[in-house]
Tab-separated table of C-alpha atoms and ligand atoms in Angstrom:
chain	number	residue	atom	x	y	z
K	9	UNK	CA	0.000	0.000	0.000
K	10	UNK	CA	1.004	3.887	-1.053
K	11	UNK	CA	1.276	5.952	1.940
K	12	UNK	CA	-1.214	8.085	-0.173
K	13	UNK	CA	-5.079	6.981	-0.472
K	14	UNK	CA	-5.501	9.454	-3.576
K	15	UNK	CA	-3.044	10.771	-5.466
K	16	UNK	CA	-4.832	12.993	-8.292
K	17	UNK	CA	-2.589	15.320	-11.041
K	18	UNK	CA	-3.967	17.355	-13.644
K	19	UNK	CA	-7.112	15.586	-13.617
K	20	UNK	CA	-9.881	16.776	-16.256
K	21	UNK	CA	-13.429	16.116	-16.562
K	22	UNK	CA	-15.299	17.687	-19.786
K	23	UNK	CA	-18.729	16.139	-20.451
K	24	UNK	CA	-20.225	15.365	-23.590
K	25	UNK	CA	-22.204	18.306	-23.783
K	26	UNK	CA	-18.872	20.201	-23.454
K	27	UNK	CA	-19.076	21.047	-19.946
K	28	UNK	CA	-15.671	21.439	-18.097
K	29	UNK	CA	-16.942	20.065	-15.104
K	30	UNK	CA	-13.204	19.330	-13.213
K	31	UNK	CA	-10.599	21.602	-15.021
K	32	UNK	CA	-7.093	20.161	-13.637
K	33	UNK	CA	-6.868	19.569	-10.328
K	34	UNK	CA	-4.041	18.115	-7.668
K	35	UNK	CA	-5.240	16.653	-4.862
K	36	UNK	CA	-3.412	14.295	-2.302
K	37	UNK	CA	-5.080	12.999	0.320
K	38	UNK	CA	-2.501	11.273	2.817
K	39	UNK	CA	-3.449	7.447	4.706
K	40	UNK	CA	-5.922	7.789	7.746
K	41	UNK	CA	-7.030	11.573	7.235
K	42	UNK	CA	-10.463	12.898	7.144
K	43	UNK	CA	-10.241	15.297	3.950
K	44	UNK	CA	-13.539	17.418	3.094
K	45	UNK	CA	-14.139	18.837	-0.101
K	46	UNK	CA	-16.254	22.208	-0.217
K	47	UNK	CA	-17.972	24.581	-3.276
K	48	UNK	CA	-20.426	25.842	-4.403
K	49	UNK	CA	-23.516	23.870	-6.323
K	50	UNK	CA	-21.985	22.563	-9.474
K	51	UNK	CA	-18.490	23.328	-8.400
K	52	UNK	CA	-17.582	19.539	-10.012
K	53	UNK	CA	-17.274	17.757	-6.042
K	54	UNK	CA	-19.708	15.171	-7.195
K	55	UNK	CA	-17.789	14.499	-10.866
K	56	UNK	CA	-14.524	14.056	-8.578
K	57	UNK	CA	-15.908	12.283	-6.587
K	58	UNK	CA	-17.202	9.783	-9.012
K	59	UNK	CA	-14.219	9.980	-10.836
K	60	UNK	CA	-12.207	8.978	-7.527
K	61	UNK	CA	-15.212	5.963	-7.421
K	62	UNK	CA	-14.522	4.926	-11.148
K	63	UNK	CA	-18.173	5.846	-11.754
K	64	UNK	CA	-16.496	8.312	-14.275
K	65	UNK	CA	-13.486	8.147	-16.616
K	66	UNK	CA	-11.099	11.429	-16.819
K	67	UNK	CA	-10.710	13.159	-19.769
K	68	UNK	CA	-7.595	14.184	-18.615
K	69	UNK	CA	-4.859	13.533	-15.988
K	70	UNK	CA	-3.937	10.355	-13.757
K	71	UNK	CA	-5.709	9.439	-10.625
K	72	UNK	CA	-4.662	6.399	-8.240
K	73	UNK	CA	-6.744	5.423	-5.430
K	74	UNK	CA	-5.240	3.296	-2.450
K	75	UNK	CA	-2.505	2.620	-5.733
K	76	UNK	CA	-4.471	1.604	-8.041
K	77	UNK	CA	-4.625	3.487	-11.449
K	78	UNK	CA	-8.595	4.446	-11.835
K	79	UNK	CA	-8.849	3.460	-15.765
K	80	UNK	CA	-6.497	0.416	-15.952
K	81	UNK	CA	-7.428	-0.899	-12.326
K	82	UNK	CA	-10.801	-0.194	-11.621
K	83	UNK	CA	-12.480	-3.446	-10.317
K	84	UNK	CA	-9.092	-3.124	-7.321
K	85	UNK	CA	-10.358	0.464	-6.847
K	86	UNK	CA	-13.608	-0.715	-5.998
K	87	UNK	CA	-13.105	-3.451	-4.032
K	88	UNK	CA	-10.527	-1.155	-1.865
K	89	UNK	CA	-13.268	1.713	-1.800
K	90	UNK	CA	-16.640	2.586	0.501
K	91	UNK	CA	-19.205	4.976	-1.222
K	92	UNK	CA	-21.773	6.126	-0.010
K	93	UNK	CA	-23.853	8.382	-2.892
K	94	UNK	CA	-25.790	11.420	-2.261
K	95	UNK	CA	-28.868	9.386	-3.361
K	96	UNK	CA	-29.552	6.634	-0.793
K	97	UNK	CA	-28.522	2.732	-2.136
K	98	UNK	CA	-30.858	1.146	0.822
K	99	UNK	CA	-33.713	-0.826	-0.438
K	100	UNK	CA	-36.795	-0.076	1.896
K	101	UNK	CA	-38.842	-3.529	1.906
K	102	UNK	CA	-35.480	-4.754	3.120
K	103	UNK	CA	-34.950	-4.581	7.005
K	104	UNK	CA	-31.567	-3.251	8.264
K	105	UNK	CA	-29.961	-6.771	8.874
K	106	UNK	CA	-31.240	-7.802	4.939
K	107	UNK	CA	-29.963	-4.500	3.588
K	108	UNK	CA	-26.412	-5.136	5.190
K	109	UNK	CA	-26.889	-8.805	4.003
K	110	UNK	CA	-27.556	-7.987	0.477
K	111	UNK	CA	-24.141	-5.405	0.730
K	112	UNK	CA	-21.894	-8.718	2.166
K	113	UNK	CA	-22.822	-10.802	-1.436
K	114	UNK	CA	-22.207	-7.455	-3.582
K	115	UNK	CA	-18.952	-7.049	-2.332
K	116	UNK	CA	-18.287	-10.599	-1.956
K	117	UNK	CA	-17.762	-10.799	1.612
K	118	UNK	CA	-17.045	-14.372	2.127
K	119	UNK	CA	-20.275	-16.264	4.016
K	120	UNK	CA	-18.086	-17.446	6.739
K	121	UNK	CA	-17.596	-12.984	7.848
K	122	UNK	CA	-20.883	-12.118	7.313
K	123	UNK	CA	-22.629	-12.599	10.832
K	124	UNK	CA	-20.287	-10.714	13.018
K	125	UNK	CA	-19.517	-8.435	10.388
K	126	UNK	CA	-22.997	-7.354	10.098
K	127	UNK	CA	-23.491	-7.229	14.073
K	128	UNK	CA	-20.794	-5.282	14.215
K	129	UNK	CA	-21.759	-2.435	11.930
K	130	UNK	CA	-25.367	-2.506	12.883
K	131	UNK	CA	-23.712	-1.795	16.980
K	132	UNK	CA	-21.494	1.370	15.164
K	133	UNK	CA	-24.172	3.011	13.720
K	134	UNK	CA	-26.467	2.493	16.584
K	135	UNK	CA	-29.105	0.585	14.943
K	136	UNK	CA	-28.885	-3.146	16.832
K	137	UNK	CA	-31.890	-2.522	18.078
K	138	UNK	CA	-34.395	-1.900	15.079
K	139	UNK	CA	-32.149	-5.245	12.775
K	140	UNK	CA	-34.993	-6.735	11.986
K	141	UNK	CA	-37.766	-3.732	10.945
K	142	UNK	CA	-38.082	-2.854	7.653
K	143	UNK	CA	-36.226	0.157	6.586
K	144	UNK	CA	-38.654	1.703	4.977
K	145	UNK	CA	-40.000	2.666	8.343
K	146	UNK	CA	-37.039	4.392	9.446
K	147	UNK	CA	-36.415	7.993	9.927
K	148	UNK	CA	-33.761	10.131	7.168
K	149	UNK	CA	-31.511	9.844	9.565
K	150	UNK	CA	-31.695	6.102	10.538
K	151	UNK	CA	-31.673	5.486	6.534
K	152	UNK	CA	-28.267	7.475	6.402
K	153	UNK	CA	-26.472	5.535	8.886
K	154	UNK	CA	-27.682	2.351	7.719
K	155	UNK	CA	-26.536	3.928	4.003
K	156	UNK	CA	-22.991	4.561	5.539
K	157	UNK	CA	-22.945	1.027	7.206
K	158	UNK	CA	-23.374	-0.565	3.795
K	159	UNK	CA	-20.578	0.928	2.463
K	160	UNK	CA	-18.397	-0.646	4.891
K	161	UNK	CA	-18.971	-3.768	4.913
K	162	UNK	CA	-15.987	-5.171	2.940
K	163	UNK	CA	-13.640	-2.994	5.226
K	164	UNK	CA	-12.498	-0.789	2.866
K	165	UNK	CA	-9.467	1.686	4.053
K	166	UNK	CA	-10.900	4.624	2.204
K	167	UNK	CA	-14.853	5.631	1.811
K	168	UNK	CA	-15.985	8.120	-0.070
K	169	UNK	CA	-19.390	10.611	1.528
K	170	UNK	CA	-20.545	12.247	-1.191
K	171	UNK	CA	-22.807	14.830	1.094
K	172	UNK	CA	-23.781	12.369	3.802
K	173	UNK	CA	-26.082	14.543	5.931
K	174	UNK	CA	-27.895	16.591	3.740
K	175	UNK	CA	-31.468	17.494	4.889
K	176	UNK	CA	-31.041	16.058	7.855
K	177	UNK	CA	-31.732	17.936	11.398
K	178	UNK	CA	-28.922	18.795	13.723
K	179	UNK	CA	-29.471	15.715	16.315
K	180	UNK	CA	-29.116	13.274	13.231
K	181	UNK	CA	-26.838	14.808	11.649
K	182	UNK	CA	-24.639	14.721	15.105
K	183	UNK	CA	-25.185	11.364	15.409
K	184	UNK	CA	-23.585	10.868	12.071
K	185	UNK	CA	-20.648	12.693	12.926
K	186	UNK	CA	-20.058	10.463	16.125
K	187	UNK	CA	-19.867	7.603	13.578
K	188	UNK	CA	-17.944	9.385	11.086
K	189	UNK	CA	-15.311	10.060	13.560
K	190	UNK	CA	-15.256	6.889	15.155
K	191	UNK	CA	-14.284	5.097	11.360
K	192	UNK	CA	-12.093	7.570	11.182
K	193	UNK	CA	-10.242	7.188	14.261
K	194	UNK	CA	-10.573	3.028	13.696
K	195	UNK	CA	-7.625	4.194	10.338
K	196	UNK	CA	-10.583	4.532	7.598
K	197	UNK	CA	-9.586	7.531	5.428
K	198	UNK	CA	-12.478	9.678	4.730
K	199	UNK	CA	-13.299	11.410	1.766
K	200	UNK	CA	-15.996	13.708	2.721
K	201	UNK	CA	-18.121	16.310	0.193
K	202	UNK	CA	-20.403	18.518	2.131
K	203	UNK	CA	-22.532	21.977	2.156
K	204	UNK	CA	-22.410	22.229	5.306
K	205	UNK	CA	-19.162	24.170	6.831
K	206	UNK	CA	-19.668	23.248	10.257
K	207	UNK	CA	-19.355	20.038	9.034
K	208	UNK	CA	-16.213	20.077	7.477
K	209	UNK	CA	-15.015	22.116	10.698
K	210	UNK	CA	-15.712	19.635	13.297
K	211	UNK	CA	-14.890	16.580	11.600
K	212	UNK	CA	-11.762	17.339	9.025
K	213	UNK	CA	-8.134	17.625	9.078
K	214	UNK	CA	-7.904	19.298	5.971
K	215	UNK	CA	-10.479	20.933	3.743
K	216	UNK	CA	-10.060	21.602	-0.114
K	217	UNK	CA	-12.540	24.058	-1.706
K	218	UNK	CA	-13.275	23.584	-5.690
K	219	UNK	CA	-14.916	26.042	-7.666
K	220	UNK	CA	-15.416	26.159	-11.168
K	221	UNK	CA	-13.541	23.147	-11.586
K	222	UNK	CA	-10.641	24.340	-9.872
K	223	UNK	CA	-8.993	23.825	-6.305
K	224	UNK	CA	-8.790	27.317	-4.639
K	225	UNK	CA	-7.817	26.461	-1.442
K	226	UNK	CA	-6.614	23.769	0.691
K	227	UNK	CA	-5.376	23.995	4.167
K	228	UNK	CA	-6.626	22.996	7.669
K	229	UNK	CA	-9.537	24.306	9.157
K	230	UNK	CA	-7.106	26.780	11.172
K	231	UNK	CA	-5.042	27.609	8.173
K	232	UNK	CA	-7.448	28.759	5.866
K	233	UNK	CA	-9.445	30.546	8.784
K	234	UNK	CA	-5.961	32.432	9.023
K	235	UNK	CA	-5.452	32.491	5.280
K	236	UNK	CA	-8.783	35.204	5.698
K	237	UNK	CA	-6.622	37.765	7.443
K	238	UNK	CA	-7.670	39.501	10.498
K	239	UNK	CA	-10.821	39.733	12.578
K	240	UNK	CA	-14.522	40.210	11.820
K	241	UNK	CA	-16.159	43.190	12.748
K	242	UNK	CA	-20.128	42.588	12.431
K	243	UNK	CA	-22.143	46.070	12.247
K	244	UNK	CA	-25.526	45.883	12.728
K	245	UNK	CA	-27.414	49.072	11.241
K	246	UNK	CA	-31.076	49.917	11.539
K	247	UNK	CA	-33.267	50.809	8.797
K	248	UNK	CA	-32.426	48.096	6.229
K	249	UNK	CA	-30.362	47.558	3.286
K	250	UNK	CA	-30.138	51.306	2.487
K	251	UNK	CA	-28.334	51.766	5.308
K	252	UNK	CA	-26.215	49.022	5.001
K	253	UNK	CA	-25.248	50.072	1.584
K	254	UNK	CA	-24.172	53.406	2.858
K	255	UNK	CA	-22.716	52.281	6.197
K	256	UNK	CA	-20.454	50.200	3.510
K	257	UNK	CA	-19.570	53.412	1.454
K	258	UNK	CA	-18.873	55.164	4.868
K	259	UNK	CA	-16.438	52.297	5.753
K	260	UNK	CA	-14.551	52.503	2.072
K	261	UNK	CA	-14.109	55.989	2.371
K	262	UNK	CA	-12.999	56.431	5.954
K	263	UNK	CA	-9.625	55.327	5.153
K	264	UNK	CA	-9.453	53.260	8.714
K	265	UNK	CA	-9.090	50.100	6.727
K	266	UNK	CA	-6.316	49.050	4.534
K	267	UNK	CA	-6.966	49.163	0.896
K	268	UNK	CA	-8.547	46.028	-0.491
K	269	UNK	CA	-10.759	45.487	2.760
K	270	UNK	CA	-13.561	43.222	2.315
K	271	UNK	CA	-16.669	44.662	3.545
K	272	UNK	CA	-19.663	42.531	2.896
K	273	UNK	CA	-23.149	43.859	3.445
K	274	UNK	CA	-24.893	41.448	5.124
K	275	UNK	CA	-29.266	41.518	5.855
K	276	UNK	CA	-28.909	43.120	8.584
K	277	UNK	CA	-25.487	45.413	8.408
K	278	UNK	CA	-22.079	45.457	7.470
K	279	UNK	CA	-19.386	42.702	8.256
K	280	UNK	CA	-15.537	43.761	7.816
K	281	UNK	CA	-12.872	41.557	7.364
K	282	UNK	CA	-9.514	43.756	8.623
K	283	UNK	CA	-6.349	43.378	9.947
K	284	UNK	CA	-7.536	46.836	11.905
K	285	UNK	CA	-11.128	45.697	12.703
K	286	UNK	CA	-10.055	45.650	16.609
K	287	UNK	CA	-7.897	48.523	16.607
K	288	UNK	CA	-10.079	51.012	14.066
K	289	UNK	CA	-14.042	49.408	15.315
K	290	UNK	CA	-14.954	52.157	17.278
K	291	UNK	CA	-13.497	54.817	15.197
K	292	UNK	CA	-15.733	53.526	12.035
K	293	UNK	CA	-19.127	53.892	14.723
K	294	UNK	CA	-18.213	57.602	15.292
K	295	UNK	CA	-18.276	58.002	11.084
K	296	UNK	CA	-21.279	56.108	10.798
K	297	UNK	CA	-22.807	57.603	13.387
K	298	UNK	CA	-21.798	60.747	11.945
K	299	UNK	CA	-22.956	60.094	8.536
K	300	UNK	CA	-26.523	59.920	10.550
K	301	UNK	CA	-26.723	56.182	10.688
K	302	UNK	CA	-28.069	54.099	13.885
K	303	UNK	CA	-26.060	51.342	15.038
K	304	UNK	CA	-27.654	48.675	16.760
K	305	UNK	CA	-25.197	45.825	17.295
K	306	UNK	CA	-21.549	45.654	17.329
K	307	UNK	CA	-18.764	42.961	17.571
K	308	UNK	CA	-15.581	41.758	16.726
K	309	UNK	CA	-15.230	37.986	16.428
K	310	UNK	CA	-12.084	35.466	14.917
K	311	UNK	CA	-12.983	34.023	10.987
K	312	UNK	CA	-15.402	31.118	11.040
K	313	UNK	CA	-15.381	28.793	8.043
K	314	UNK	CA	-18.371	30.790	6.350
K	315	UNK	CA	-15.767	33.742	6.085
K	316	UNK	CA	-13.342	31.763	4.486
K	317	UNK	CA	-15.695	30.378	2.426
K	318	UNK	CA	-16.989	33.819	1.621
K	319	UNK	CA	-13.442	35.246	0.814
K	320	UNK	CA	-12.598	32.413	-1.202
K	321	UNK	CA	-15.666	31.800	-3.480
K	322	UNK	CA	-17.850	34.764	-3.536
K	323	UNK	CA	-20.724	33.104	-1.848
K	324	UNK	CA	-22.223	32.394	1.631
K	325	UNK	CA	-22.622	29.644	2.819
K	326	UNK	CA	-26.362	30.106	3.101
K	327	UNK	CA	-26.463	30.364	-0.451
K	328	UNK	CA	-25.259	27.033	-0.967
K	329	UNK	CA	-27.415	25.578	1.665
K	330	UNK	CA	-30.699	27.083	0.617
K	331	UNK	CA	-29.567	25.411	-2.816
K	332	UNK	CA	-29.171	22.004	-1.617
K	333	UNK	CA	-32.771	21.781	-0.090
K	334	UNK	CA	-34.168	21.649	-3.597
K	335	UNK	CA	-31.817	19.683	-5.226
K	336	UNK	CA	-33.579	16.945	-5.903
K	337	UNK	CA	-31.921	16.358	-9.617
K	338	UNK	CA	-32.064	12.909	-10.746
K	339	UNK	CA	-28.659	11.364	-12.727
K	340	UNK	CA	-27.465	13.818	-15.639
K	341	UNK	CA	-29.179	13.921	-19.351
K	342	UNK	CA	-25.048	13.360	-20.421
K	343	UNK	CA	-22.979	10.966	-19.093
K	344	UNK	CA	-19.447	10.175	-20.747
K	345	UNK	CA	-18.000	6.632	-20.582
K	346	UNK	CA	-20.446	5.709	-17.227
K	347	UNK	CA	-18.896	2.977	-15.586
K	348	UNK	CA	-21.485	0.559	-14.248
K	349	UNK	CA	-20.523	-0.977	-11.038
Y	12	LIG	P1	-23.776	20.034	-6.184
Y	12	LIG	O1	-23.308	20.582	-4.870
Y	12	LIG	O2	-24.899	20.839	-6.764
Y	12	LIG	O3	-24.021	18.564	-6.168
Y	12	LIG	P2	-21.198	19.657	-7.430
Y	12	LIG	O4	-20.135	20.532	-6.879
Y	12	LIG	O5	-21.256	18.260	-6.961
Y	12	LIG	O6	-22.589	20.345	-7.226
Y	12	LIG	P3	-21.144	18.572	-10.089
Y	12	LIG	O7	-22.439	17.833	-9.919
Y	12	LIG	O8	-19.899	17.797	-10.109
Y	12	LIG	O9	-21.018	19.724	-8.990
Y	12	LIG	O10	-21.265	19.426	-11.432
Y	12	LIG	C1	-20.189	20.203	-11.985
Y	12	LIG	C2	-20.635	20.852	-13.290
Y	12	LIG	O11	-20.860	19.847	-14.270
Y	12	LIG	C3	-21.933	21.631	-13.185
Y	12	LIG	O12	-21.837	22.726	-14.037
Y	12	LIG	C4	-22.979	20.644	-13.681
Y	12	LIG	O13	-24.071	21.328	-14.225
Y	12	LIG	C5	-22.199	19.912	-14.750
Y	12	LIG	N1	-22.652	18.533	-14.976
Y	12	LIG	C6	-22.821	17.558	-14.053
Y	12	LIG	N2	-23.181	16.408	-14.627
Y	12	LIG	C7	-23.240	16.655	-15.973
Y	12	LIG	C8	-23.540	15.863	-17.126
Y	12	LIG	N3	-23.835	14.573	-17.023
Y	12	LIG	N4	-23.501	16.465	-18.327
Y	12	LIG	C9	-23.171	17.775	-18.458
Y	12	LIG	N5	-22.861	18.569	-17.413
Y	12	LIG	C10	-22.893	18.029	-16.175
């Protein structure tokens, strides 16, 4: 075994309809780590990752996965790989036990394994207790875990969560990150796309961020918080966007920040991202104040992932979320060389 579990360079992806989905991209993701990939909607995370899966052939570049080549070696890939799609594999007339079952002869887990193995992932993801009900009378977040067990039952050393908690609420969603972790920290490497930033904050080492096809960023959670620059100063204005849009023309011209300053109006005010926003904060209330504005809220805080997010793609985080809710999109209309598993 490589010490790496990927090892991507140059990889392309353009679809048939012409669509440069993944435009080049370098990725490395070292033995045992938890590695989250952020971006925007249609950023390409899903193409990687189903190029990483061998669901998808590159157009371009050379990919190994736990040192395996993805074209010339793909039935080694898979049988070395867990993936768990965004769309769920379970079958619902099936109950939990059956489901996990059914995973054991697709992967060819030999008959002998199958019994504890099964036990033991339906203890992991809490769901012992409920082995024999159907699954179609489980909740999203009971189908999720039982989703990720599947994926694991052939032991594979690297899985791939291609947005594993979407649309679920926060007590589910906890409880998969509990399980996440504890793979993890068992020496499963974790491939992890998500929307959610928290996410990738709790539960990853390192975080790359794609957009437009591209890698923009890769670093720790702490690095790229860093990487922003500064502090957050959050101004809350009344009277509504109006105000916020002048507040932010106040801010520009004041000449307390240094040039370049990102200042973001937000719905309810102004956030600045400064190397001065401690030192220059109350100076900037006495000009807005001046200008004739009322400020109702005030406070200087370190760079949460949403900032970095922010700074490095153009969007909130919101954005993407409220996106995700309604993306319900079946496969593609175009798919080049599909690899059937
Ligand atoms: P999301 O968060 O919405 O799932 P994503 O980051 O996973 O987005 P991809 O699904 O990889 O993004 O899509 C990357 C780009 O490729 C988008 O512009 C998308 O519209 C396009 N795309 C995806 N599948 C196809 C296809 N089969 N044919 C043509 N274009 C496609």
């Amino acid at each position: 075994m490589t010490e790496y579990a990927i090892e991507a360079r140059d990889v392309e992806l353009t679809y048939a309809d012409g669509t440069k989905a993944v435009r080049g991209i370098d990725l490395t993701v070292p033995r045992g780590e938890f590695f989250g990939f952020l971006g925007p909607n249609g950023a390409g995370k899903t193409t990687t990752i189903k190029i990483l899966a061998t669901l998808l052939n590159p157009t371009g570049g050379q990919v190994t996965v736990n040192g395996f080549d993805v074209r010339t070696q793909a039935r080694q890939v898979r049988a070395s790989i867990g993936y768990m799609p965004q769309e769920t594999s379970i079958d619902p007339e099936l109950t939990a036990r059956e489901n996990l079952r059914f995973a054991c002869e697709s992967y060819g887990v030999p008959r002998g394994d199958r019994g504890e193995r099964i036990a033991e992932l339906l203890d992991l993801v809490d769901l012992a207790d409920v082995a024999d009900k159907r699954a179609d009378g489980f909740s999203g977040g009971m189908r999720k875990r039982l989703d990720s067990a599947t994926a694991l039952v052939h032991r594979p050393p690297l899985v791939f969560l291609d947005e594993p908690t979407t649309g679920l609420d926060p007590k589910a969603r906890n409880r998969l990150w509990e399980y996440f972790e504890r793979i993890n920290e068992a020496g499963t490497t974790i491939f992890l796309t998500t929307q959610y930033l928290e996410e990738a904050d709790q539960l990853c080492d390192r975080i790359g961020v794609i957009k437009d096809g591209d890698i923009v960023a890769d670093g720790s959670p702490s690095e790229l918080k860093r990487r922003v620059g500064g502090e957050i100063l959050d101004i809350e204005l009344a009277d509504g966007t109006d105000a916020s849009e002048r507040a932010a023309t106040v801010a520009h011209e004041s000449d307390l920040f240094e040039s370049g300053v990102t200042i973001d109006v937000t719905d309810d005010g102004i956030s600045i991202t400064s190397e001065r926003a401690r030192s220059h904060g109350t100076d900037l209330l006495v000009a807005l104040t001046e200008a004739g504005l009322t400020v109702t809220g005030f406070n200087i805080r370190a760079p949460t992932l949403d900032d970095v997010f922010l700074a490095i793609t153009g969007e909130r985080a919101e954005d993407v979320e409220d996106g995700s809710q309604d993306d319900t999109a079946g496969e593609p209309e175009s798919q080049p060389s599909e690899v059937s598993q």
